[in-house]
Protein backbone atom coordinates (compact mmCIF):
# COMPACT_ATOMS: atom_id res chain seq x y z
CA UNK A 1 69.55 80.04 155.56
CA UNK A 2 66.38 79.49 157.58
CA UNK A 3 64.68 82.22 155.52
CA UNK A 4 65.67 80.36 152.36
CA UNK A 5 64.27 77.16 153.87
CA UNK A 6 60.94 78.88 154.57
CA UNK A 7 60.81 80.07 150.97
CA UNK A 8 61.43 76.52 149.70
CA UNK A 9 58.65 75.24 151.92
CA UNK A 10 56.31 77.88 150.52
CA UNK A 11 56.77 76.48 147.00
CA UNK A 12 56.27 72.85 147.95
CA UNK A 13 59.47 71.52 149.49
CA UNK A 14 58.99 69.60 152.75
CA UNK A 15 61.27 68.82 155.66
CA UNK A 16 62.30 65.22 156.26
CA UNK A 17 60.97 62.98 159.04
CA UNK A 18 63.41 64.48 161.54
CA UNK A 19 62.36 67.99 160.58
CA UNK A 20 65.88 68.69 159.33
CA UNK A 21 66.67 71.24 156.68
CA UNK A 22 70.10 72.23 157.84
CA UNK A 23 73.32 70.29 158.29
CA UNK A 24 76.14 71.98 160.19
CA UNK A 25 79.15 73.32 158.33
CA UNK A 26 81.99 70.84 158.55
CA UNK A 27 79.70 67.78 158.32
CA UNK A 28 81.97 64.80 157.47
CA UNK A 29 81.89 63.94 153.80
CA UNK A 30 80.45 60.46 154.35
CA UNK A 31 77.59 61.88 156.43
CA UNK A 32 76.99 64.64 153.92
CA UNK A 33 76.88 62.17 151.02
CA UNK A 34 74.32 60.05 152.89
CA UNK A 35 72.12 63.04 153.74
CA UNK A 36 72.00 64.44 150.20
CA UNK A 37 71.77 61.12 148.37
CA UNK A 38 68.09 61.77 147.57
CA UNK A 39 68.21 65.57 147.51
CA UNK A 40 66.91 67.56 144.56
CA UNK A 41 68.64 70.78 145.53
CA UNK A 42 71.72 71.48 147.64
CA UNK A 43 72.31 74.90 149.21
CA UNK A 44 75.77 75.27 150.70
CA UNK A 45 77.90 77.98 152.27
CA UNK A 46 81.32 76.80 153.52
CA UNK A 47 81.28 73.00 153.63
CA UNK A 48 83.27 71.37 150.83
CA UNK A 49 81.11 69.59 148.25
CA UNK A 50 83.44 66.99 146.77
CA UNK A 51 83.13 64.40 144.02
CA UNK A 52 81.76 61.58 146.26
CA UNK A 53 78.90 63.80 147.43
CA UNK A 54 78.00 64.95 143.92
CA UNK A 55 78.28 61.50 142.32
CA UNK A 56 76.20 59.90 145.06
CA UNK A 57 73.30 62.37 144.78
CA UNK A 58 71.33 60.67 142.02
CA UNK A 59 68.43 63.18 142.04
CA UNK A 60 70.47 66.36 142.38
CA UNK A 61 69.29 69.09 139.99
CA UNK A 62 71.47 72.01 141.15
CA UNK A 63 73.99 73.23 143.71
CA UNK A 64 73.46 76.75 145.05
CA UNK A 65 76.33 78.57 146.76
CA UNK A 66 74.75 80.71 149.48
CA UNK A 67 77.28 83.46 148.74
CA UNK A 68 79.96 84.13 146.12
CA UNK A 69 83.02 81.85 146.16
CA UNK A 70 82.57 78.44 144.56
CA UNK A 71 86.09 77.10 145.24
CA UNK A 72 84.72 74.57 147.79
CA UNK A 73 82.60 72.86 145.10
CA UNK A 74 84.06 70.23 142.78
CA UNK A 75 83.01 72.04 139.61
CA UNK A 76 84.52 69.43 137.27
CA UNK A 77 82.41 66.64 138.78
CA UNK A 78 79.28 68.79 138.72
CA UNK A 79 79.92 69.56 135.05
CA UNK A 80 80.54 65.87 134.37
CA UNK A 81 77.09 65.09 135.79
CA UNK A 82 75.40 68.03 134.13
CA UNK A 83 74.49 69.66 137.45
CA UNK A 84 74.35 73.47 137.33
CA UNK A 85 76.26 75.35 140.02
CA UNK A 86 75.06 78.88 140.77
CA UNK A 87 76.09 81.56 143.23
CA UNK A 88 74.94 85.04 144.29
CA UNK A 89 77.77 87.28 143.11
CA UNK A 90 76.34 90.75 143.63
CA UNK A 91 74.73 90.66 147.08
CA UNK A 92 77.73 91.93 149.07
CA UNK A 93 80.16 93.53 146.64
CA UNK A 94 79.79 96.96 148.25
CA UNK A 95 79.52 95.44 151.73
CA UNK A 96 82.79 93.52 151.51
CA UNK A 97 84.56 96.51 149.97
CA UNK A 98 83.38 98.64 152.90
CA UNK A 99 84.73 96.00 155.28
CA UNK A 100 88.06 95.86 153.47
CA UNK A 101 88.37 99.63 153.51
CA UNK A 102 87.49 99.76 157.22
CA UNK A 103 90.28 97.25 157.90
CA UNK A 104 92.65 99.30 155.76
CA UNK A 105 91.82 102.42 157.75
CA UNK A 106 92.28 100.52 161.01
CA UNK A 107 95.84 99.67 159.97
CA UNK A 108 96.71 103.21 158.88
CA UNK A 109 95.21 104.75 162.04
CA UNK A 110 96.57 102.16 164.51
CA UNK A 111 93.10 101.38 165.86
CA UNK A 112 94.05 98.10 167.54
CA UNK A 113 96.96 99.23 169.78
CA UNK A 114 95.32 102.55 170.66
CA UNK A 115 92.07 100.78 171.55
CA UNK A 116 94.02 98.35 173.73
CA UNK A 117 95.75 101.27 175.47
CA UNK A 118 92.44 102.99 176.15
CA UNK A 119 90.99 99.82 177.66
CA UNK A 120 94.00 99.01 179.82
CA UNK A 121 95.26 102.51 180.74
CA UNK A 122 92.27 104.77 180.17
CA UNK A 123 94.14 107.24 177.94
CA UNK A 124 96.96 107.55 175.41
CA UNK A 125 99.11 110.69 175.17
CA UNK A 126 100.83 111.71 171.91
CA UNK A 127 104.04 109.71 171.71
CA UNK A 128 105.85 107.95 168.85
CA UNK A 129 104.29 104.52 169.37
CA UNK A 130 100.83 105.94 168.58
CA UNK A 131 101.82 107.83 165.42
CA UNK A 132 99.41 106.91 162.62
CA UNK A 133 99.39 107.56 158.86
CA UNK A 134 97.29 109.57 156.42
CA UNK A 135 95.62 107.67 153.61
CA UNK A 136 95.64 110.73 151.36
CA UNK A 137 98.64 110.67 149.05
CA UNK A 138 99.40 107.00 149.67
CA UNK A 139 99.30 104.33 146.98
CA UNK A 140 96.86 101.42 147.22
CA UNK A 141 97.52 98.35 145.08
CA UNK A 142 94.60 96.09 144.22
CA UNK A 143 95.15 92.48 143.23
CA UNK A 144 91.99 91.90 141.21
CA UNK A 145 89.52 94.43 139.89
CA UNK A 146 86.16 92.68 139.85
CA UNK A 147 83.05 94.00 141.57
CA UNK A 148 84.61 94.30 145.03
CA UNK A 149 87.92 95.60 143.72
CA UNK A 150 86.15 98.33 141.75
CA UNK A 151 84.22 99.43 144.82
CA UNK A 152 87.45 99.48 146.80
CA UNK A 153 89.09 101.61 144.10
CA UNK A 154 86.24 104.13 144.24
CA UNK A 155 86.47 104.41 148.03
CA UNK A 156 90.24 104.85 147.91
CA UNK A 157 89.82 107.59 145.32
CA UNK A 158 87.43 109.43 147.62
CA UNK A 159 90.26 109.51 150.19
CA UNK A 160 92.63 110.86 147.52
CA UNK A 161 94.74 107.74 147.37
CA UNK A 162 96.55 106.69 144.21
CA UNK A 163 95.19 103.34 143.01
CA UNK A 164 97.12 100.70 141.09
CA UNK A 165 95.57 97.48 139.78
CA UNK A 166 97.03 94.20 138.66
CA UNK A 167 94.42 92.01 136.97
CA UNK A 168 95.42 90.13 133.81
CA UNK A 169 91.75 89.51 133.02
CA UNK A 170 90.78 93.19 132.86
CA UNK A 171 91.95 95.43 130.01
CA UNK A 172 93.09 98.98 130.81
CA UNK A 173 90.11 100.70 129.10
CA UNK A 174 87.71 98.77 131.35
CA UNK A 175 89.26 100.03 134.59
CA UNK A 176 87.52 102.70 136.71
CA UNK A 177 88.60 106.29 136.00
CA UNK A 178 91.81 107.33 137.71
CA UNK A 179 93.02 103.77 138.26
CA UNK A 180 96.39 102.80 136.83
CA UNK A 181 96.93 99.31 135.45
CA UNK A 182 100.21 97.53 136.22
CA UNK A 183 101.35 95.04 133.59
CA UNK A 184 102.96 92.84 136.23
CA UNK A 185 102.37 92.17 139.90
CA UNK A 186 105.94 92.92 140.98
CA UNK A 187 105.58 96.55 139.85
CA UNK A 188 102.39 96.94 141.87
CA UNK A 189 103.93 95.39 144.98
CA UNK A 190 107.02 97.59 144.82
CA UNK A 191 105.03 100.82 144.40
CA UNK A 192 102.19 100.27 146.88
CA UNK A 193 101.98 101.51 150.46
CA UNK A 194 99.15 99.02 150.97
CA UNK A 195 97.98 96.01 148.98
CA UNK A 196 94.43 94.67 149.08
CA UNK A 197 93.55 91.23 147.70
CA UNK A 198 90.37 90.91 145.63
CA UNK A 199 90.92 87.99 143.24
CA UNK A 200 89.14 84.63 143.22
CA UNK A 201 90.84 81.47 144.45
CA UNK A 202 91.78 78.99 141.75
CA UNK A 203 94.80 76.97 140.66
CA UNK A 204 96.48 80.11 139.26
CA UNK A 205 95.95 82.31 142.33
CA UNK A 206 96.69 79.81 145.11
CA UNK A 207 99.74 81.23 146.94
CA UNK A 208 99.81 84.11 144.47
CA UNK A 209 101.56 86.04 147.24
CA UNK A 210 104.43 83.87 148.39
CA UNK A 211 107.65 84.68 150.22
CA UNK A 212 109.27 86.21 147.13
CA UNK A 213 106.27 88.44 146.41
CA UNK A 214 105.92 89.60 150.01
CA UNK A 215 109.63 90.46 150.01
CA UNK A 216 109.03 92.75 147.01
CA UNK A 217 106.50 94.83 148.95
CA UNK A 218 107.71 98.12 150.38
CA UNK A 219 109.19 97.81 153.87
CA UNK A 220 106.42 98.86 156.25
CA UNK A 221 103.61 98.32 153.71
CA UNK A 222 100.22 97.01 154.80
CA UNK A 223 98.38 93.95 153.45
CA UNK A 224 94.61 93.41 153.48
CA UNK A 225 92.91 90.14 152.48
CA UNK A 226 89.12 89.71 152.37
CA UNK A 227 89.11 87.23 149.48
CA UNK A 228 90.46 83.75 150.33
CA UNK A 229 93.21 82.78 152.76
CA UNK A 230 94.95 80.41 150.35
CA UNK A 231 95.75 83.23 147.93
CA UNK A 232 98.54 84.14 150.36
CA UNK A 233 101.26 81.79 151.56
CA UNK A 234 100.29 82.26 155.19
CA UNK A 235 103.53 80.84 156.61
CA UNK A 236 105.45 83.39 154.54
CA UNK A 237 103.10 86.15 155.68
CA UNK A 238 103.63 85.25 159.33
CA UNK A 239 107.39 85.36 158.81
CA UNK A 240 107.22 88.73 157.01
CA UNK A 241 105.27 90.15 159.96
CA UNK A 242 107.54 88.61 162.59
CA UNK A 243 110.58 90.03 160.82
CA UNK A 244 108.88 93.46 160.60
CA UNK A 245 109.22 93.66 156.82
CA UNK A 246 105.51 94.45 156.60
CA UNK A 247 104.00 97.27 158.62
CA UNK A 248 100.90 95.22 159.36
CA UNK A 249 98.11 93.08 157.97
CA UNK A 250 94.33 92.92 158.19
CA UNK A 251 92.78 89.53 157.47
CA UNK A 252 89.17 88.40 157.18
CA UNK A 253 89.94 84.99 155.63
CA UNK A 254 92.28 82.13 156.43
CA UNK A 255 93.42 78.91 154.80
CA UNK A 256 92.01 76.97 157.75
CA UNK A 257 88.91 78.34 159.43
CA UNK A 258 88.04 78.97 162.15
CA UNK A 259 91.15 80.75 163.34
CA UNK A 260 92.11 80.07 166.96
CA UNK A 261 94.41 81.63 169.57
CA UNK A 262 95.86 78.17 170.26
CA UNK A 263 96.76 75.24 168.03
CA UNK A 264 96.48 77.05 164.71
CA UNK A 265 99.37 77.78 162.35
CA UNK A 266 98.48 81.48 162.59
CA UNK A 267 97.84 81.66 166.35
CA UNK A 268 100.80 84.01 166.80
CA UNK A 269 98.90 86.73 164.90
CA UNK A 270 96.60 87.31 167.88
CA UNK A 271 99.43 88.89 169.88
CA UNK A 272 100.54 91.32 167.15
CA UNK A 273 99.38 94.91 167.62
CA UNK A 274 99.84 95.61 163.91
CA UNK A 275 97.53 92.79 162.80
CA UNK A 276 93.74 93.12 162.57
CA UNK A 277 91.92 89.77 162.64
CA UNK A 278 88.32 89.55 161.47
CA UNK A 279 86.26 86.29 161.56
CA UNK A 280 85.25 86.11 157.89
CA UNK A 281 82.41 88.55 158.52
CA UNK A 282 83.02 91.51 156.20
CA UNK A 283 80.01 90.30 154.19
CA UNK A 284 77.71 90.09 157.22
CA UNK A 285 75.36 93.06 157.44
CA UNK A 286 71.57 93.28 157.70
CA UNK A 287 71.31 94.71 154.21
CA UNK A 288 73.58 92.13 152.57
CA UNK A 289 71.77 89.24 154.23
CA UNK A 290 68.43 90.56 152.96
CA UNK A 291 69.84 90.74 149.43
CA UNK A 292 71.35 87.27 149.71
CA UNK A 293 68.11 85.66 150.88
């Protein structure tokens, strides 16, 4: 964001009397509303931009999401005030797909428990608890087939996986070659050895994967989510993992961030060898940040 601030300065924007450009993520709404009351332009990343902030910013000309997802912005209020909201949708599509596929591979290959064994014991001999899985010949189900989902499908194909897609907004002829469209999500869940989430968060997709949907997944199947935490009913996911219905999960996003080993509804995930936890950083590479800026 500092690079973006330098660019704004180069075209005439100036810092305020305190020399402040940046407010920390999680700034209380009242403080945020006060700080942007006379702003012409608001660049945001994670902090929620609600109706009071937008209505109180009398000079605001635009809101820029420094990334992709715009679910933290009150779009209806921005539209009501005629304030454009823009994002940067293409900067990390391949980057996030690479991250998702790396997490998928980590689940199949049991990276986490074997790494722990190497650190604590120095070696791991072939025995049943270390048995991993091939990706080749397995079926990957994608919930959503936008830019990131398409990249994920291509990578899975290179590993000779079968790829299923459920996306009611994408017609079958528009899908990548070799990808099979499922007309309903239940069919995809029942047929997939792993499911990867790549849809946007909105009213229709919030808790898209609830207890009933997770129960329809194959016993021992893996789940990967690099989209938004709220797309999954996280309490139901925790239960499905604790009851060993799922073989494991890899998560880069959570309904409440940051995640924490204590005092968080998902704290128990830290102790599970079949769960890979990533701190919402699949987008974060040198190349993606250069494109974003």
